[in-house]
Short mmCIF file of C-alpha atoms in Angstrom, two decimals:
data_model
loop_
_atom_site.label_atom_id
_atom_site.label_comp_id
_atom_site.label_asym_id
_atom_site.label_seq_id
_atom_site.Cartn_x
_atom_site.Cartn_y
_atom_site.Cartn_z
CA MET A 1 71.97 89.17 110.43
CA LYS A 2 73.33 92.46 109.11
CA ARG A 3 74.75 92.36 105.62
CA LYS A 4 78.32 93.67 105.36
CA LEU A 5 78.97 95.89 102.38
CA VAL A 6 82.09 97.78 101.43
CA PHE A 7 81.48 101.27 100.12
CA ALA A 8 84.47 102.04 97.91
CA THR A 9 85.22 105.47 99.36
CA ASN A 10 87.15 107.23 102.07
CA ASN A 11 85.04 110.37 101.70
CA ALA A 12 83.69 110.90 105.23
CA HIS A 13 80.80 113.07 103.94
CA LYS A 14 79.64 110.35 101.54
CA LEU A 15 80.00 107.60 104.17
CA GLU A 16 77.94 109.57 106.67
CA GLU A 17 75.30 110.45 104.08
CA ILE A 18 74.88 106.88 102.80
CA SER A 19 75.08 105.33 106.28
CA SER A 20 72.15 107.44 107.41
CA ILE A 21 70.15 106.46 104.31
CA LEU A 22 70.89 102.72 104.61
CA GLY A 23 70.21 102.78 108.35
CA GLU A 24 70.37 99.56 110.37
CA LYS A 25 70.02 97.13 107.47
CA VAL A 26 73.65 97.18 106.44
CA GLU A 27 77.01 97.35 108.15
CA LEU A 28 78.87 99.78 105.92
CA LEU A 29 82.64 99.43 105.65
CA SER A 30 84.94 102.03 104.13
CA LEU A 31 88.13 101.38 102.16
CA LYS A 32 90.07 102.18 105.33
CA ASP A 33 88.07 99.51 107.23
CA ILE A 34 89.31 96.82 104.80
CA ASN A 35 92.86 98.24 104.69
CA CYS A 36 92.59 99.32 101.09
CA HIS A 37 94.92 102.27 100.66
CA ALA A 38 95.23 102.03 96.87
CA ASP A 39 94.40 104.95 94.65
CA ILE A 40 91.64 103.14 92.76
CA PRO A 41 91.60 104.30 89.13
CA GLU A 42 88.71 106.40 87.86
CA THR A 43 89.65 106.61 84.21
CA ALA A 44 86.31 105.88 82.52
CA ASP A 45 84.59 108.56 80.49
CA THR A 46 81.20 108.06 82.17
CA LEU A 47 79.97 108.12 85.78
CA GLU A 48 78.73 104.53 85.38
CA GLY A 49 82.12 103.46 84.04
CA ASN A 50 83.96 104.93 87.04
CA ALA A 51 81.54 103.34 89.53
CA ILE A 52 81.97 99.95 87.82
CA GLN A 53 85.76 100.34 87.74
CA LYS A 54 85.94 101.04 91.49
CA ALA A 55 83.52 98.25 92.49
CA GLU A 56 85.30 95.69 90.30
CA TYR A 57 88.64 96.68 91.83
CA ILE A 58 87.36 95.95 95.36
CA TYR A 59 85.63 92.72 94.38
CA GLU A 60 88.61 91.40 92.40
CA ASN A 61 91.22 92.35 95.03
CA TYR A 62 89.31 91.72 98.28
CA GLY A 63 86.50 89.31 97.30
CA LEU A 64 83.96 91.35 99.26
CA ASP A 65 80.45 92.44 98.33
CA CYS A 66 80.74 96.13 97.62
CA PHE A 67 79.41 99.17 95.88
CA ALA A 68 80.97 102.28 94.46
CA ASP A 69 79.52 105.50 93.22
CA ASP A 70 80.46 108.37 91.01
CA THR A 71 78.62 111.65 90.92
CA GLY A 72 78.72 114.52 88.51
CA LEU A 73 77.15 117.90 88.12
CA GLU A 74 75.85 118.24 84.57
CA VAL A 75 75.18 121.78 83.34
CA GLU A 76 72.85 122.13 80.35
CA ALA A 77 74.49 125.29 78.93
CA LEU A 78 77.93 123.63 79.12
CA ASP A 79 76.83 120.50 77.21
CA GLY A 80 76.82 118.40 80.40
CA ALA A 81 80.14 119.65 81.78
CA PRO A 82 81.75 119.29 84.27
CA GLY A 83 80.05 115.84 84.36
CA VAL A 84 82.47 112.98 84.90
CA LEU A 85 85.22 115.56 85.58
CA SER A 86 83.27 117.29 88.39
CA ALA A 87 85.77 116.47 91.16
CA ARG A 88 88.73 117.53 89.00
CA TYR A 89 87.13 120.38 87.05
CA ALA A 90 89.75 122.94 88.11
CA GLY A 91 92.65 120.44 88.09
CA ASN A 92 93.65 117.20 89.79
CA GLY A 93 93.56 118.50 93.36
CA HIS A 94 89.89 117.66 94.10
CA ASN A 95 89.53 121.28 95.28
CA SER A 96 85.81 122.05 95.73
CA GLU A 97 86.38 125.80 96.10
CA ALA A 98 88.45 126.01 92.89
CA ASN A 99 85.92 123.82 91.03
CA MET A 100 83.02 126.08 92.08
CA GLN A 101 84.90 129.25 91.16
CA LYS A 102 85.77 127.87 87.72
CA LEU A 103 82.17 126.84 87.11
CA LEU A 104 80.76 130.21 88.23
CA GLN A 105 83.29 131.92 85.99
CA ASN A 106 82.34 129.73 83.00
CA MET A 107 78.66 130.52 83.65
CA GLN A 108 79.09 134.31 83.68
CA GLY A 109 76.62 135.95 81.32
CA ILE A 110 74.76 132.66 80.68
CA HIS A 111 71.03 132.89 81.44
CA ASN A 112 70.25 129.16 81.18
CA ARG A 113 71.36 127.93 84.60
CA LYS A 114 69.67 124.50 84.44
CA ALA A 115 71.79 121.71 85.87
CA GLN A 116 71.41 118.28 87.39
CA PHE A 117 73.35 116.18 89.85
CA ARG A 118 73.58 112.57 88.76
CA THR A 119 74.88 109.63 90.80
CA ALA A 120 75.66 106.19 89.39
CA ILE A 121 76.12 103.30 91.83
CA CYS A 122 77.58 99.94 90.91
CA LEU A 123 76.83 97.12 93.35
CA ILE A 124 78.62 93.79 93.14
CA LEU A 125 76.75 91.23 95.21
CA ASP A 126 77.63 87.54 95.13
CA GLY A 127 79.63 88.20 91.97
CA LYS A 128 76.74 89.82 90.08
CA MET A 129 76.82 93.47 88.99
CA HIS A 130 73.88 95.86 89.34
CA VAL A 131 73.84 99.58 88.40
CA PHE A 132 71.51 102.22 89.89
CA GLU A 133 71.10 105.89 89.04
CA GLY A 134 69.77 108.90 90.91
CA ILE A 135 69.14 112.33 89.41
CA VAL A 136 68.07 115.63 90.93
CA LYS A 137 67.38 118.52 88.59
CA GLY A 138 67.80 122.14 89.56
CA GLU A 139 69.70 125.29 88.73
CA LEU A 140 72.93 127.06 89.55
CA THR A 141 73.08 130.21 91.63
CA LYS A 142 75.32 133.12 90.69
CA GLU A 143 77.14 133.06 94.03
CA LYS A 144 77.77 130.63 96.88
CA ARG A 145 75.08 130.25 99.54
CA GLY A 146 75.22 128.12 102.68
CA THR A 147 77.93 126.31 104.60
CA SER A 148 76.85 122.68 104.96
CA GLY A 149 77.29 119.91 102.41
CA PHE A 150 80.29 119.60 100.14
CA GLY A 151 81.36 119.87 96.50
CA TYR A 152 79.06 122.08 94.44
CA ASP A 153 76.30 122.14 97.13
CA PRO A 154 76.63 125.92 97.79
CA ILE A 155 75.74 126.81 94.18
CA PHE A 156 72.99 124.26 93.40
CA ILE A 157 69.28 124.76 94.11
CA PRO A 158 67.21 121.59 93.58
CA GLU A 159 63.90 121.92 91.68
CA GLY A 160 60.98 122.86 93.90
CA HIS A 161 63.20 124.46 96.55
CA SER A 162 64.53 127.95 97.23
CA LYS A 163 67.62 126.93 99.20
CA THR A 164 70.90 125.52 97.92
CA PHE A 165 71.93 122.06 99.11
CA ALA A 166 74.46 123.84 101.37
CA GLU A 167 71.67 125.85 103.06
CA MET A 168 69.62 122.73 103.85
CA SER A 169 69.95 120.46 106.85
CA HIS A 170 71.64 117.11 106.20
CA GLU A 171 68.27 115.40 106.84
CA THR A 172 66.49 117.46 104.18
CA LYS A 173 69.26 117.05 101.62
CA ASN A 174 69.47 113.29 102.29
CA LYS A 175 65.76 112.94 101.48
CA ILE A 176 65.95 114.60 98.07
CA SER A 177 69.52 114.30 96.80
CA HIS A 178 70.71 112.44 93.71
CA ARG A 179 72.76 110.14 95.95
CA ALA A 180 69.71 109.49 98.15
CA ARG A 181 67.68 108.55 95.07
CA ALA A 182 70.34 106.13 93.82
CA VAL A 183 70.83 104.67 97.32
CA GLU A 184 67.05 104.27 97.69
CA LYS A 185 67.09 102.06 94.57
CA LEU A 186 70.07 100.15 96.03
CA CYS A 187 68.15 99.66 99.33
CA ARG A 188 65.01 98.46 97.56
CA PHE A 189 67.14 95.98 95.65
CA LEU A 190 68.90 94.76 98.83
CA LYS A 191 65.55 94.28 100.59
CA ALA A 192 63.98 92.37 97.68
#
């Protein structure tokens, strides 16, 4: 029997990405699927803290097995910024274009372009909490390249590649991304 799991998001890109990674093993439900229309707080100062906060909210209010994630782009030359503030880097509007422009502006004249995407996932299964992490290292471009993906994908080139995430096919990105690496750990745990 398929395990039902709530993924605490309404982000269609994330749902699609994780659904394709989890495959047939799990029936993935979104917040909309469980009629959760609350603006779940993300007030922690770490990615792990936000993932835990979101998962606990679903478990406490709906009693369903669930997981939540938080992802940040951490830039070495900016002491890990934007990090936990990645989605709101240019303000509270979750505007990817504005976030990218602000980051590119802040990186002007900086030669060290090393960065990493990091995803933290908190799973609550049968009342027990488990945290998984996925990291992909790479570097920032000086201008946007590519049209697929979302967030900072057009300005991030993963290590060992010459294309940005936004220039890659979804299949390629899903094999190597930070989220894929965290979800892989989640899958291994669910199978065990």
